[in-house]
PDB file of C-alpha atoms in Angstrom:
ATOM      1  CA  MET Z  10     -20.688  -3.190  -8.069  1.00 81.00           C
ATOM      2  CA  THR Z  11     -17.281  -1.503  -7.854  1.00 87.00           C
ATOM      3  CA  PRO Z  12     -14.451  -2.564 -10.215  1.00 88.00           C
ATOM      4  CA  ILE Z  13     -12.742  -4.427  -7.368  1.00 91.00           C
ATOM      5  CA  GLU Z  14     -15.970  -6.221  -6.440  1.00 91.00           C
ATOM      6  CA  SER Z  15     -16.405  -7.205 -10.077  1.00 93.00           C
ATOM      7  CA  ILE Z  16     -12.863  -8.583 -10.272  1.00 95.00           C
ATOM      8  CA  ARG Z  17     -13.274 -10.425  -6.965  1.00 95.00           C
ATOM      9  CA  HIS Z  18     -16.477 -11.981  -8.328  1.00 93.00           C
ATOM     10  CA  SER Z  19     -14.725 -13.143 -11.517  1.00 93.00           C
ATOM     11  CA  ILE Z  20     -11.943 -14.865  -9.547  1.00 96.00           C
ATOM     12  CA  ALA Z  21     -14.072 -15.941  -6.585  1.00 96.00           C
ATOM     13  CA  THR Z  22     -12.911 -19.557  -6.820  1.00 97.00           C
ATOM     14  CA  GLU Z  23      -9.251 -18.532  -6.670  1.00 98.00           C
ATOM     15  CA  LEU Z  24      -9.893 -16.171  -3.759  1.00 97.00           C
ATOM     16  CA  ASP Z  25     -11.691 -18.925  -1.858  1.00 97.00           C
ATOM     17  CA  ARG Z  26      -8.613 -21.107  -2.309  1.00 98.00           C
ATOM     18  CA  LEU Z  27      -6.417 -18.224  -1.184  1.00 98.00           C
ATOM     19  CA  ASN Z  28      -8.356 -17.492   1.995  1.00 97.00           C
ATOM     20  CA  SER Z  29      -8.646 -21.168   2.876  1.00 97.00           C
ATOM     21  CA  ARG Z  30      -4.882 -21.480   2.531  1.00 98.00           C
ATOM     22  CA  ILE Z  31      -4.263 -18.373   4.671  1.00 98.00           C
ATOM     23  CA  ASN Z  32      -6.622 -19.620   7.384  1.00 97.00           C
ATOM     24  CA  ASP Z  33      -4.946 -23.028   7.474  1.00 97.00           C
ATOM     25  CA  ALA Z  34      -1.459 -21.519   7.500  1.00 97.00           C
ATOM     26  CA  LEU Z  35      -2.246 -19.258  10.439  1.00 97.00           C
ATOM     27  CA  MET Z  36      -3.918 -21.832  12.667  1.00 95.00           C
ATOM     28  CA  SER Z  37      -1.781 -23.247  15.473  1.00 96.00           C
ATOM     29  CA  ASN Z  38      -2.075 -25.222  18.713  1.00 96.00           C
ATOM     30  CA  ASN Z  39      -1.931 -21.971  20.664  1.00 96.00           C
ATOM     31  CA  GLY Z  40      -5.410 -20.892  21.751  1.00 95.00           C
ATOM     32  CA  LEU Z  41      -4.561 -17.223  22.299  1.00 96.00           C
ATOM     33  CA  MET Z  42      -2.830 -16.887  18.928  1.00 96.00           C
ATOM     34  CA  ASN Z  43      -5.827 -18.488  17.221  1.00 96.00           C
ATOM     35  CA  ARG Z  44      -8.221 -16.048  18.926  1.00 96.00           C
ATOM     36  CA  VAL Z  45      -6.192 -13.041  17.827  1.00 95.00           C
ATOM     37  CA  VAL Z  46      -5.734 -14.314  14.266  1.00 95.00           C
ATOM     38  CA  GLU Z  47      -9.396 -15.232  13.859  1.00 94.00           C
ATOM     39  CA  GLY Z  48     -10.420 -11.776  15.046  1.00 91.00           C
ATOM     40  CA  TYR Z  49      -7.978 -10.109  12.681  1.00 91.00           C
ATOM     41  CA  LEU Z  50      -9.058 -12.140   9.654  1.00 91.00           C
ATOM     42  CA  THR Z  51     -12.697 -11.087  10.008  1.00 87.00           C
ATOM     43  CA  THR Z  52     -11.726  -7.905   8.119  1.00 82.00           C
ATOM     44  CA  LYS Z  53      -9.674  -9.030   5.139  1.00 77.00           C
ATOM     45  CA  GLY Z  54      -9.699  -5.768   3.214  1.00 84.00           C
ATOM     46  CA  LYS Z  55      -9.887  -5.748  -0.568  1.00 90.00           C
ATOM     47  CA  GLN Z  56      -6.891  -8.079  -1.000  1.00 95.00           C
ATOM     48  CA  ILE Z  57      -5.595  -6.068  -3.951  1.00 96.00           C
ATOM     49  CA  ARG Z  58      -2.076  -7.474  -3.603  1.00 97.00           C
ATOM     50  CA  PRO Z  59      -2.915 -11.187  -3.864  1.00 98.00           C
ATOM     51  CA  ILE Z  60      -5.372 -10.292  -6.612  1.00 98.00           C
ATOM     52  CA  LEU Z  61      -2.408  -8.855  -8.550  1.00 98.00           C
ATOM     53  CA  VAL Z  62      -0.523 -12.133  -8.088  1.00 98.00           C
ATOM     54  CA  ILE Z  63      -3.501 -14.123  -9.375  1.00 98.00           C
ATOM     55  CA  LEU Z  64      -4.165 -11.796 -12.329  1.00 98.00           C
ATOM     56  CA  THR Z  65      -0.499 -11.913 -13.320  1.00 98.00           C
ATOM     57  CA  ALA Z  66      -0.632 -15.700 -13.345  1.00 98.00           C
ATOM     58  CA  LYS Z  67      -3.786 -15.551 -15.487  1.00 98.00           C
ATOM     59  CA  LEU Z  68      -2.097 -13.109 -17.872  1.00 98.00           C
ATOM     60  CA  PHE Z  69       0.909 -15.387 -18.436  1.00 98.00           C
ATOM     61  CA  GLY Z  70      -0.391 -18.868 -17.583  1.00 97.00           C
ATOM     62  CA  GLU Z  71      -2.724 -20.759 -15.246  1.00 97.00           C
ATOM     63  CA  VAL Z  72      -3.598 -20.309 -11.556  1.00 98.00           C
ATOM     64  CA  SER Z  73      -1.984 -23.310  -9.861  1.00 98.00           C
ATOM     65  CA  ASP Z  74      -1.489 -24.150  -6.193  1.00 98.00           C
ATOM     66  CA  ARG Z  75       1.950 -22.573  -6.501  1.00 98.00           C
ATOM     67  CA  VAL Z  76       0.298 -19.296  -7.532  1.00 98.00           C
ATOM     68  CA  ILE Z  77      -2.108 -19.453  -4.578  1.00 98.00           C
ATOM     69  CA  ALA Z  78       0.774 -20.118  -2.160  1.00 98.00           C
ATOM     70  CA  ALA Z  79       2.702 -17.141  -3.566  1.00 98.00           C
ATOM     71  CA  ALA Z  80      -0.389 -14.943  -3.244  1.00 98.00           C
ATOM     72  CA  ALA Z  81      -0.930 -16.126   0.341  1.00 98.00           C
ATOM     73  CA  SER Z  82       2.677 -15.365   1.260  1.00 98.00           C
ATOM     74  CA  VAL Z  83       2.579 -11.779   0.019  1.00 98.00           C
ATOM     75  CA  GLU Z  84      -0.804 -11.124   1.641  1.00 97.00           C
ATOM     76  CA  MET Z  85       0.409 -12.398   5.018  1.00 97.00           C
ATOM     77  CA  LEU Z  86       3.597 -10.346   4.820  1.00 97.00           C
ATOM     78  CA  HIS Z  87       1.536  -7.278   3.947  1.00 96.00           C
ATOM     79  CA  ASN Z  88      -0.729  -7.861   6.942  1.00 96.00           C
ATOM     80  CA  ALA Z  89       2.300  -8.328   9.181  1.00 96.00           C
ATOM     81  CA  THR Z  90       3.512  -4.862   8.184  1.00 95.00           C
ATOM     82  CA  LEU Z  91       0.074  -3.391   8.951  1.00 93.00           C
ATOM     83  CA  ILE Z  92       0.015  -4.979  12.399  1.00 95.00           C
ATOM     84  CA  HIS Z  93       3.512  -3.691  13.165  1.00 95.00           C
ATOM     85  CA  ASP Z  94       2.707  -0.237  11.719  1.00 92.00           C
ATOM     86  CA  ASP Z  95      -0.276   0.048  14.035  1.00 92.00           C
ATOM     87  CA  VAL Z  96       2.030  -0.575  16.997  1.00 93.00           C
ATOM     88  CA  VAL Z  97       4.554   2.030  15.830  1.00 88.00           C
ATOM     89  CA  ASP Z  98       1.827   4.591  15.067  1.00 84.00           C
ATOM     90  CA  GLU Z  99      -0.220   3.699  18.174  1.00 86.00           C
ATOM     91  CA  SER Z 100      -3.247   3.327  15.870  1.00 86.00           C
ATOM     92  CA  LYS Z 101      -6.560   2.324  17.385  1.00 89.00           C
ATOM     93  CA  LEU Z 102      -8.445   1.638  14.152  1.00 83.00           C
ATOM     94  CA  ARG Z 103      -7.653  -0.149  10.903  1.00 82.00           C
ATOM     95  CA  ARG Z 104     -10.329  -0.475   8.175  1.00 73.00           C
ATOM     96  CA  GLY Z 105     -12.770   0.925  10.698  1.00 76.00           C
ATOM     97  CA  GLN Z 106     -12.083  -1.920  13.144  1.00 86.00           C
ATOM     98  CA  ALA Z 107     -10.077  -2.028  16.371  1.00 90.00           C
ATOM     99  CA  THR Z 108      -6.408  -2.859  15.797  1.00 93.00           C
ATOM    100  CA  VAL Z 109      -4.691  -5.859  17.381  1.00 93.00           C
ATOM    101  CA  ASN Z 110      -2.650  -3.592  19.654  1.00 95.00           C
ATOM    102  CA  SER Z 111      -5.747  -1.754  20.879  1.00 94.00           C
ATOM    103  CA  VAL Z 112      -7.712  -4.940  21.598  1.00 92.00           C
ATOM    104  CA  TRP Z 113      -4.773  -6.738  23.200  1.00 94.00           C
ATOM    105  CA  ASP Z 114      -1.506  -4.856  23.684  1.00 91.00           C
ATOM    106  CA  ASN Z 115       1.706  -3.976  21.840  1.00 95.00           C
ATOM    107  CA  GLN Z 116       3.529  -7.099  22.990  1.00 96.00           C
ATOM    108  CA  ILE Z 117       0.853  -9.421  21.617  1.00 96.00           C
ATOM    109  CA  ALA Z 118       0.565  -7.374  18.414  1.00 96.00           C
ATOM    110  CA  VAL Z 119       4.307  -7.531  17.679  1.00 97.00           C
ATOM    111  CA  LEU Z 120       4.354 -11.289  18.248  1.00 97.00           C
ATOM    112  CA  VAL Z 121       1.291 -11.790  16.047  1.00 96.00           C
ATOM    113  CA  GLY Z 122       2.966  -9.727  13.328  1.00 97.00           C
ATOM    114  CA  ASP Z 123       6.065 -11.907  13.641  1.00 97.00           C
ATOM    115  CA  PHE Z 124       3.856 -14.999  13.370  1.00 97.00           C
ATOM    116  CA  PHE Z 125       2.426 -13.639  10.103  1.00 97.00           C
ATOM    117  CA  VAL Z 126       5.946 -13.028   8.755  1.00 97.00           C
ATOM    118  CA  SER Z 127       7.056 -16.584   9.562  1.00 97.00           C
ATOM    119  CA  SER Z 128       3.882 -18.019   8.052  1.00 98.00           C
ATOM    120  CA  ALA Z 129       4.439 -15.941   4.910  1.00 98.00           C
ATOM    121  CA  LEU Z 130       7.948 -17.354   4.564  1.00 98.00           C
ATOM    122  CA  GLN Z 131       6.621 -20.907   4.976  1.00 98.00           C
ATOM    123  CA  GLN Z 132       4.124 -20.331   2.173  1.00 98.00           C
ATOM    124  CA  SER Z 133       6.812 -18.983  -0.138  1.00 98.00           C
ATOM    125  CA  ILE Z 134       9.004 -22.017   0.616  1.00 98.00           C
ATOM    126  CA  SER Z 135       6.079 -24.344  -0.145  1.00 98.00           C
ATOM    127  CA  THR Z 136       6.149 -23.124  -3.771  1.00 98.00           C
ATOM    128  CA  GLY Z 137       9.496 -24.868  -4.206  1.00 97.00           C
ATOM    129  CA  ASP Z 138      10.733 -21.824  -6.132  1.00 98.00           C
ATOM    130  CA  LEU Z 139      13.704 -19.974  -4.638  1.00 98.00           C
ATOM    131  CA  ARG Z 140      12.911 -16.964  -6.820  1.00 98.00           C
ATOM    132  CA  ILE Z 141       9.618 -16.528  -4.967  1.00 98.00           C
ATOM    133  CA  VAL Z 142      11.319 -16.970  -1.579  1.00 98.00           C
ATOM    134  CA  GLU Z 143      13.988 -14.411  -2.525  1.00 98.00           C
ATOM    135  CA  ALA Z 144      11.370 -11.955  -3.809  1.00 97.00           C
ATOM    136  CA  LEU Z 145       9.470 -12.146  -0.519  1.00 97.00           C
ATOM    137  CA  ALA Z 146      12.605 -11.809   1.609  1.00 96.00           C
ATOM    138  CA  HIS Z 147      13.850  -8.876  -0.467  1.00 97.00           C
ATOM    139  CA  LEU Z 148      10.435  -7.236  -0.191  1.00 97.00           C
ATOM    140  CA  GLY Z 149      10.605  -7.377   3.613  1.00 95.00           C
ATOM    141  CA  LYS Z 150      13.943  -5.550   3.532  1.00 95.00           C
ATOM    142  CA  ILE Z 151      12.747  -2.866   1.101  1.00 96.00           C
ATOM    143  CA  LEU Z 152       9.561  -2.199   3.087  1.00 95.00           C
ATOM    144  CA  SER Z 153      11.605  -1.705   6.262  1.00 93.00           C
ATOM    145  CA  LEU Z 154      14.077   0.617   4.537  1.00 94.00           C
ATOM    146  CA  GLY Z 155      11.232   2.699   3.159  1.00 92.00           C
ATOM    147  CA  GLU Z 156       9.739   3.169   6.616  1.00 91.00           C
ATOM    148  CA  VAL Z 157      13.135   4.098   8.103  1.00 93.00           C
ATOM    149  CA  ASP Z 158      13.731   6.639   5.320  1.00 92.00           C
ATOM    150  CA  GLN Z 159      10.338   8.164   5.971  1.00 91.00           C
ATOM    151  CA  ILE Z 160      11.052   8.499   9.684  1.00 90.00           C
ATOM    152  CA  TYR Z 161      14.441  10.092   8.898  1.00 90.00           C
ATOM    153  CA  ASN Z 162      12.967  12.583   6.415  1.00 89.00           C
ATOM    154  CA  ALA Z 163      10.208  13.524   8.851  1.00 87.00           C
ATOM    155  CA  ARG Z 164      12.694  14.000  11.670  1.00 87.00           C
ATOM    156  CA  TYR Z 165      15.033  16.185   9.614  1.00 85.00           C
ATOM    157  CA  HIS Z 166      12.337  17.968   7.585  1.00 83.00           C
ATOM    158  CA  CYS Z 167      13.513  16.840   4.159  1.00 87.00           C
ATOM    159  CA  LEU Z 168      11.400  18.635   1.545  1.00 89.00           C
ATOM    160  CA  ASP Z 169      12.385  17.014  -1.727  1.00 91.00           C
ATOM    161  CA  GLU Z 170      10.011  15.467  -4.252  1.00 95.00           C
ATOM    162  CA  GLU Z 171      12.603  12.969  -5.460  1.00 94.00           C
ATOM    163  CA  ALA Z 172      13.118  11.773  -1.872  1.00 94.00           C
ATOM    164  CA  TYR Z 173       9.334  11.512  -1.449  1.00 95.00           C
ATOM    165  CA  PHE Z 174       9.020   9.278  -4.506  1.00 97.00           C
ATOM    166  CA  LYS Z 175      11.930   7.132  -3.377  1.00 96.00           C
ATOM    167  CA  ILE Z 176      10.177   6.550  -0.054  1.00 96.00           C
ATOM    168  CA  ILE Z 177       6.792   5.641  -1.524  1.00 97.00           C
ATOM    169  CA  SER Z 178       8.497   3.470  -4.136  1.00 97.00           C
ATOM    170  CA  HIS Z 179      10.075   1.474  -1.311  1.00 96.00           C
ATOM    171  CA  LYS Z 180       7.289   1.455   1.266  1.00 94.00           C
ATOM    172  CA  THR Z 181       4.328   0.938  -1.096  1.00 96.00           C
ATOM    173  CA  ALA Z 182       5.139   0.387  -4.771  1.00 97.00           C
ATOM    174  CA  SER Z 183       7.713  -2.328  -4.023  1.00 97.00           C
ATOM    175  CA  LEU Z 184       4.920  -4.514  -2.683  1.00 97.00           C
ATOM    176  CA  PHE Z 185       2.919  -4.181  -5.891  1.00 98.00           C
ATOM    177  CA  VAL Z 186       5.987  -4.920  -8.023  1.00 98.00           C
ATOM    178  CA  SER Z 187       6.728  -8.019  -5.946  1.00 98.00           C
ATOM    179  CA  CYS Z 188       3.193  -9.273  -6.584  1.00 98.00           C
ATOM    180  CA  ILE Z 189       3.815  -9.171 -10.330  1.00 98.00           C
ATOM    181  CA  LYS Z 190       7.201 -10.863  -9.968  1.00 98.00           C
ATOM    182  CA  MET Z 191       5.854 -13.640  -7.784  1.00 98.00           C
ATOM    183  CA  GLY Z 192       2.848 -14.240 -10.037  1.00 98.00           C
ATOM    184  CA  ALA Z 193       5.153 -14.452 -13.054  1.00 98.00           C
ATOM    185  CA  TYR Z 194       7.653 -16.717 -11.285  1.00 98.00           C
ATOM    186  CA  ALA Z 195       4.829 -19.034 -10.237  1.00 98.00           C
ATOM    187  CA  VAL Z 196       3.971 -19.694 -13.912  1.00 98.00           C
ATOM    188  CA  ASP Z 197       7.600 -19.553 -15.125  1.00 98.00           C
ATOM    189  CA  ALA Z 198       7.080 -16.391 -17.171  1.00 98.00           C
ATOM    190  CA  ASP Z 199       9.833 -13.895 -17.924  1.00 95.00           C
ATOM    191  CA  GLY Z 200      10.994 -11.450 -20.576  1.00 97.00           C
ATOM    192  CA  PRO Z 201      10.001  -7.930 -21.709  1.00 97.00           C
ATOM    193  CA  ARG Z 202       6.280  -8.418 -21.129  1.00 97.00           C
ATOM    194  CA  VAL Z 203       6.863  -9.293 -17.467  1.00 98.00           C
ATOM    195  CA  GLU Z 204       9.167  -6.278 -17.144  1.00 98.00           C
ATOM    196  CA  ALA Z 205       6.416  -4.087 -18.608  1.00 98.00           C
ATOM    197  CA  MET Z 206       3.983  -5.377 -15.985  1.00 98.00           C
ATOM    198  CA  GLU Z 207       6.525  -4.749 -13.226  1.00 98.00           C
ATOM    199  CA  ARG Z 208       6.697  -1.112 -14.320  1.00 98.00           C
ATOM    200  CA  PHE Z 209       2.884  -1.036 -14.464  1.00 98.00           C
ATOM    201  CA  ALA Z 210       2.819  -2.289 -10.870  1.00 98.00           C
ATOM    202  CA  GLU Z 211       5.310   0.359  -9.750  1.00 98.00           C
ATOM    203  CA  LEU Z 212       3.137   3.094 -11.264  1.00 98.00           C
ATOM    204  CA  LEU Z 213       0.082   1.531  -9.609  1.00 98.00           C
ATOM    205  CA  GLY Z 214       1.805   1.482  -6.226  1.00 98.00           C
ATOM    206  CA  LEU Z 215       2.943   5.098  -6.528  1.00 98.00           C
ATOM    207  CA  CYS Z 216      -0.611   6.188  -7.317  1.00 98.00           C
ATOM    208  CA  PHE Z 217      -1.967   4.075  -4.461  1.00 97.00           C
ATOM    209  CA  GLN Z 218       0.231   5.933  -1.976  1.00 97.00           C
ATOM    210  CA  ILE Z 219      -0.405   9.383  -3.464  1.00 98.00           C
ATOM    211  CA  ARG Z 220      -4.161   8.756  -3.257  1.00 96.00           C
ATOM    212  CA  ASP Z 221      -3.726   7.533   0.312  1.00 93.00           C
ATOM    213  CA  ASP Z 222      -1.799  10.696   1.144  1.00 95.00           C
ATOM    214  CA  ILE Z 223      -4.588  12.865  -0.291  1.00 95.00           C
ATOM    215  CA  PHE Z 224      -7.011  11.256   2.171  1.00 92.00           C
ATOM    216  CA  ASP Z 225      -5.046  12.916   4.961  1.00 90.00           C
ATOM    217  CA  TYR Z 226      -6.277  16.319   3.784  1.00 91.00           C
ATOM    218  CA  TYR Z 227      -9.946  15.396   4.160  1.00 85.00           C
ATOM    219  CA  SER Z 228     -11.887  13.753   6.961  1.00 70.00           C
ATOM    220  CA  ASN Z 229     -12.888  10.178   6.191  1.00 59.00           C
ATOM    221  CA  ASP Z 230     -14.316   8.106   9.005  1.00 52.00           C
ATOM    222  CA  GLU Z 231     -14.284   4.930   6.922  1.00 47.00           C
ATOM    223  CA  VAL Z 232     -10.504   4.927   6.777  1.00 49.00           C
ATOM    224  CA  GLY Z 233     -10.290   5.150  10.531  1.00 50.00           C
ATOM    225  CA  LYS Z 234      -7.614   7.796  10.178  1.00 55.00           C
ATOM    226  CA  PRO Z 235      -8.116  11.389  11.349  1.00 59.00           C
ATOM    227  CA  THR Z 236      -7.366  14.319   9.077  1.00 70.00           C
ATOM    228  CA  GLY Z 237      -3.767  15.520   9.382  1.00 78.00           C
ATOM    229  CA  ASN Z 238      -2.422  12.312  10.861  1.00 83.00           C
ATOM    230  CA  ASP Z 239       0.679  12.412   8.644  1.00 88.00           C
ATOM    231  CA  LEU Z 240       1.443  15.952   9.776  1.00 90.00           C
ATOM    232  CA  ARG Z 241       1.120  14.897  13.403  1.00 88.00           C
ATOM    233  CA  GLU Z 242       3.912  12.428  12.691  1.00 86.00           C
ATOM    234  CA  GLY Z 243       6.017  15.031  10.884  1.00 87.00           C
ATOM    235  CA  LYS Z 244       5.395  13.542   7.419  1.00 91.00           C
ATOM    236  CA  ILE Z 245       5.175  16.015   4.536  1.00 94.00           C
ATOM    237  CA  THR Z 246       3.413  14.268   1.657  1.00 96.00           C
ATOM    238  CA  LEU Z 247       2.999  15.362  -1.969  1.00 97.00           C
ATOM    239  CA  PRO Z 248       0.152  17.932  -1.674  1.00 97.00           C
ATOM    240  CA  LEU Z 249       1.890  19.993   1.020  1.00 96.00           C
ATOM    241  CA  LEU Z 250       5.334  19.267  -0.419  1.00 96.00           C
ATOM    242  CA  TYR Z 251       4.261  20.891  -3.678  1.00 96.00           C
ATOM    243  CA  ALA Z 252       2.699  23.845  -1.877  1.00 95.00           C
ATOM    244  CA  LEU Z 253       5.873  24.438   0.148  1.00 94.00           C
ATOM    245  CA  THR Z 254       8.404  24.080  -2.650  1.00 90.00           C
ATOM    246  CA  LYS Z 255       6.778  24.733  -6.024  1.00 81.00           C
ATOM    247  CA  THR Z 256       4.627  27.807  -5.536  1.00 75.00           C
ATOM    248  CA  ASP Z 257       5.286  31.510  -5.004  1.00 82.00           C
ATOM    249  CA  ALA Z 258       2.365  32.129  -2.651  1.00 82.00           C
ATOM    250  CA  PRO Z 259       3.100  35.117  -0.369  1.00 87.00           C
ATOM    251  CA  GLU Z 260       2.688  33.055   2.807  1.00 92.00           C
ATOM    252  CA  ARG Z 261       4.945  30.237   1.614  1.00 92.00           C
ATOM    253  CA  GLU Z 262       7.899  31.158   3.854  1.00 93.00           C
ATOM    254  CA  ALA Z 263       5.687  31.323   6.926  1.00 94.00           C
ATOM    255  CA  MET Z 264       4.148  27.956   6.047  1.00 95.00           C
ATOM    256  CA  LEU Z 265       7.602  26.486   5.441  1.00 93.00           C
ATOM    257  CA  ALA Z 266       8.714  27.582   8.907  1.00 93.00           C
ATOM    258  CA  LEU Z 267       5.523  26.209  10.454  1.00 94.00           C
ATOM    259  CA  SER Z 268       5.984  22.815   8.763  1.00 93.00           C
ATOM    260  CA  LYS Z 269       9.391  22.441  10.439  1.00 91.00           C
ATOM    261  CA  LYS Z 270       8.057  22.739  13.981  1.00 90.00           C
ATOM    262  CA  GLU Z 271       8.854  19.698  16.097  1.00 86.00           C
ATOM    263  CA  GLN Z 272       5.313  19.529  17.496  1.00 88.00           C
ATOM    264  CA  LEU Z 273       2.293  20.963  15.710  1.00 91.00           C
ATOM    265  CA  GLU Z 274      -0.862  22.128  17.439  1.00 93.00           C
ATOM    266  CA  GLU Z 275      -4.174  20.989  15.975  1.00 92.00           C
ATOM    267  CA  SER Z 276      -4.879  24.520  14.762  1.00 94.00           C
ATOM    268  CA  GLU Z 277      -1.500  24.621  13.006  1.00 94.00           C
ATOM    269  CA  ILE Z 278      -2.212  21.333  11.261  1.00 94.00           C
ATOM    270  CA  GLU Z 279      -5.451  22.818   9.958  1.00 94.00           C
ATOM    271  CA  ILE Z 280      -3.552  25.884   8.724  1.00 95.00           C
ATOM    272  CA  LEU Z 281      -1.093  23.738   6.765  1.00 96.00           C
ATOM    273  CA  ILE Z 282      -3.873  21.572   5.314  1.00 95.00           C
ATOM    274  CA  ASP Z 283      -5.781  24.662   4.195  1.00 94.00           C
ATOM    275  CA  TYR Z 284      -2.618  26.125   2.664  1.00 95.00           C
ATOM    276  CA  ALA Z 285      -1.901  22.903   0.720  1.00 95.00           C
ATOM    277  CA  ARG Z 286      -5.406  23.001  -0.726  1.00 93.00           C
ATOM    278  CA  ARG Z 287      -5.327  26.712  -1.636  1.00 93.00           C
ATOM    279  CA  ALA Z 288      -1.826  26.538  -3.125  1.00 93.00           C
ATOM    280  CA  GLY Z 289      -2.820  23.802  -5.564  1.00 94.00           C
ATOM    281  CA  GLY Z 290      -1.249  20.842  -3.782  1.00 95.00           C
ATOM    282  CA  ILE Z 291      -4.270  18.571  -4.155  1.00 96.00           C
ATOM    283  CA  ASP Z 292      -4.635  19.430  -7.845  1.00 96.00           C
ATOM    284  CA  TYR Z 293      -0.941  18.748  -8.364  1.00 97.00           C
ATOM    285  CA  ALA Z 294      -1.230  15.343  -6.687  1.00 97.00           C
ATOM    286  CA  TYR Z 295      -4.144  14.407  -8.939  1.00 97.00           C
ATOM    287  CA  SER Z 296      -2.340  15.604 -12.074  1.00 97.00           C
ATOM    288  CA  THR Z 297       0.676  13.518 -11.038  1.00 98.00           C
ATOM    289  CA  MET Z 298      -1.525  10.429 -10.740  1.00 98.00           C
ATOM    290  CA  ASP Z 299      -3.037  11.163 -14.159  1.00 97.00           C
ATOM    291  CA  ARG Z 300       0.459  11.341 -15.665  1.00 98.00           C
ATOM    292  CA  LEU Z 301       1.458   8.038 -14.075  1.00 98.00           C
ATOM    293  CA  ARG Z 302      -1.795   6.422 -15.184  1.00 98.00           C
ATOM    294  CA  ASP Z 303      -1.210   7.502 -18.792  1.00 98.00           C
ATOM    295  CA  GLU Z 304       2.131   5.704 -18.763  1.00 98.00           C
ATOM    296  CA  ALA Z 305       0.551   2.611 -17.199  1.00 98.00           C
ATOM    297  CA  MET Z 306      -2.232   2.484 -19.794  1.00 98.00           C
ATOM    298  CA  GLN Z 307       0.354   2.746 -22.550  1.00 98.00           C
ATOM    299  CA  LEU Z 308       2.128  -0.297 -21.113  1.00 98.00           C
ATOM    300  CA  LEU Z 309      -1.116  -2.293 -21.139  1.00 98.00           C
ATOM    301  CA  SER Z 310      -1.728  -1.349 -24.774  1.00 97.00           C
ATOM    302  CA  GLY Z 311       1.174  -3.638 -25.668  1.00 95.00           C
ATOM    303  CA  PHE Z 312      -0.873  -6.694 -24.631  1.00 97.00           C
ATOM    304  CA  PRO Z 313      -3.674  -8.349 -26.621  1.00 96.00           C
ATOM    305  CA  GLU Z 314      -7.034  -7.335 -25.227  1.00 96.00           C
ATOM    306  CA  SER Z 315      -8.467  -9.801 -22.716  1.00 96.00           C
ATOM    307  CA  GLN Z 316     -10.552  -9.788 -19.555  1.00 95.00           C
ATOM    308  CA  THR Z 317      -7.363  -9.932 -17.488  1.00 97.00           C
ATOM    309  CA  VAL Z 318      -5.891  -6.866 -19.210  1.00 97.00           C
ATOM    310  CA  GLU Z 319      -9.185  -5.062 -18.634  1.00 97.00           C
ATOM    311  CA  ASP Z 320      -9.037  -6.095 -14.961  1.00 97.00           C
ATOM    312  CA  PHE Z 321      -5.584  -4.541 -14.613  1.00 98.00           C
ATOM    313  CA  ARG Z 322      -6.908  -1.368 -16.257  1.00 97.00           C
ATOM    314  CA  SER Z 323      -9.897  -1.331 -13.896  1.00 96.00           C
ATOM    315  CA  ILE Z 324      -7.710  -1.765 -10.810  1.00 97.00           C
ATOM    316  CA  PHE Z 325      -5.613   1.254 -11.783  1.00 97.00           C
ATOM    317  CA  ASN Z 326      -8.645   3.460 -12.361  1.00 96.00           C
ATOM    318  CA  TYR Z 327     -10.179   2.242  -9.106  1.00 95.00           C
ATOM    319  CA  ILE Z 328      -7.033   3.088  -7.126  1.00 95.00           C
ATOM    320  CA  ILE Z 329      -7.180   6.704  -8.250  1.00 94.00           C
ATOM    321  CA  ALA Z 330     -10.944   7.089  -7.849  1.00 92.00           C
ATOM    322  CA  ARG Z 331     -11.369   5.208  -4.552  1.00 87.00           C
ATOM    323  CA  ARG Z 332     -12.933   6.984  -1.572  1.00 78.00           C
ATOM    324  CA  TYR Z 333     -11.141   5.001   1.155  1.00 71.00           C
TER     325      TYR Z 333
END
């Protein structure tokens, strides 16, 4: 049993409530919408984000209906972004399954994504807590800005590690931070300990994206994402970014010029991937995650030991070690 499976087992009752609430929220009197939603929900993923909401509530209080509604809202917003991303990226697979846009078409997929967004907002409103509504609305803005920044940097070949971290902080880590905020709001918790967990969540989100970026340098059929997909879209992630800017390898200038081509051939993508590996980019990405994890574990050490604290520790270690 993986750490995530173990955590899911320990909060199985709460997750059942969550999924029942999501199913009810997404059902409508529109037959086509129901068919698409039912098909999409057959592959729920690991639900790490709502799990963070639930664990935060357990850390600071009790898991009430308000907590479940907050968790449902953030999970539906997250899925809306995935559906829309698949349209933008023209993806055919997600979690090894056909995407909404590939089964139906882009028009249906965009509308289904919009339906998820609206349903997420309704769930946040049902908590009766404007802080939760504001957190969800702000999250939607930050996620969009992160994606726009990434497109801009890819288009204009920005090779800057600080800019890279700003992007992944917005497009990925912000979602994890919002989960902690919403879980804390739902049990009326605040103060330095909540702030410490928000920082923990930011570190977790950064590592999640770095690990995801590393996948792009190795084939992994389970992810449903071909090797080099980021490079096809002009995205220079941390392993190659390090290799292009932080090493004195003799071929660095040639690789730098190649990375700035508007359209890369498959053979050129392989050349850049091989260079990132040989120049220490993968090792650098792992060492960066280790550094971030050390800070996160130090934050957790400020809490009394409990099963919930151990679950947070396990999630972080799982994120770095995961294979897909």
